[in-house]
Amino acid sequence: MSGFLDNQAPSPEAEYVRFLEGDVFGKMLLKSYLLRVIGLSESDIHIPIGRWGDMNAEPHGAADALVLLNGRWLAVEVKLARLNIANKSIGQTKTNWAFNNILRTPSKAAKAYDILFAVGVNVLGFENPGYWEFFRSTILELSVADPSLSETVLPHEPAFLNLCGAFILPFDSIPNNHFRVTLSALSSSPFNQYFSWLNNTTRCKEIWSSALAVGISADQA
């Protein structure tokens, strides 16, 4: 079976994922991470689909997501990045994740929240003509460790976490309004201390706990 518009896609659903809007995509991955990796319950998580409508009711605020911890709702900023290849027009091939507008909105208004969840997905940008070839080779490689991973995997399914890595930072530890990490140099990046692949449960819990500890301490200071 192929996609509806794109006959290179393995299915219409996979085609939809390629074009999924980043804000919603990131929120889906955050919820999957919180439920399946951190072990929170549905009642501990509030993720509004948009910033309008239900955002006027408590405990809602201007956050992308809220997480209940010890009776308090923590505000989480969600950012998502697909792989980018900088300067590919001159032959560069190194992939990176770039996250923008972390501390300020595009209109320069300051943001305030507790935790940043910046998730990178190991797929190329939807505009890249090599998307499906790269996607298939990535799935083939990762499915050795997790046979449930297939070309038709969807973001809400546990296997999709194999394709994702996240940087989880307390607000006061964020140095700039944007950052970019080249995957081949990730281990030497100053942001590596906040990073985990989302299929690494132990490491995921470590960086989540560290971010919470710093974020809550700063808020109570």
Tab-separated table of C-alpha atoms in Angstrom, residues 46-65:
chain	number	residue	atom	x	y	z
A	46	HIS	CA	-2.984	18.376	30.978
A	47	ILE	CA	-2.082	19.122	27.353
A	48	PRO	CA	-4.376	21.579	25.578
A	49	ILE	CA	-4.556	21.047	21.844
A	50	GLY	CA	-4.377	24.787	21.237
A	51	ARG	CA	-4.032	28.048	23.121
A	52	TRP	CA	-7.686	29.000	22.770
A	53	GLY	CA	-10.976	27.662	24.109
A	54	ASP	CA	-10.195	25.628	27.207
A	55	MET	CA	-7.199	27.771	28.149
A	56	ASN	CA	-9.332	30.129	30.270
A	57	ALA	CA	-10.209	27.509	32.890
A	58	GLU	CA	-8.075	26.487	35.866
A	59	PRO	CA	-5.582	24.920	36.122
A	60	HIS	CA	-4.904	25.987	32.542
A	61	GLY	CA	-2.497	28.759	31.748
A	62	ALA	CA	-0.376	29.837	28.843
A	63	ALA	CA	1.773	26.680	28.922
A	64	ASP	CA	2.027	24.055	26.188
A	65	ALA	CA	1.473	21.408	28.853
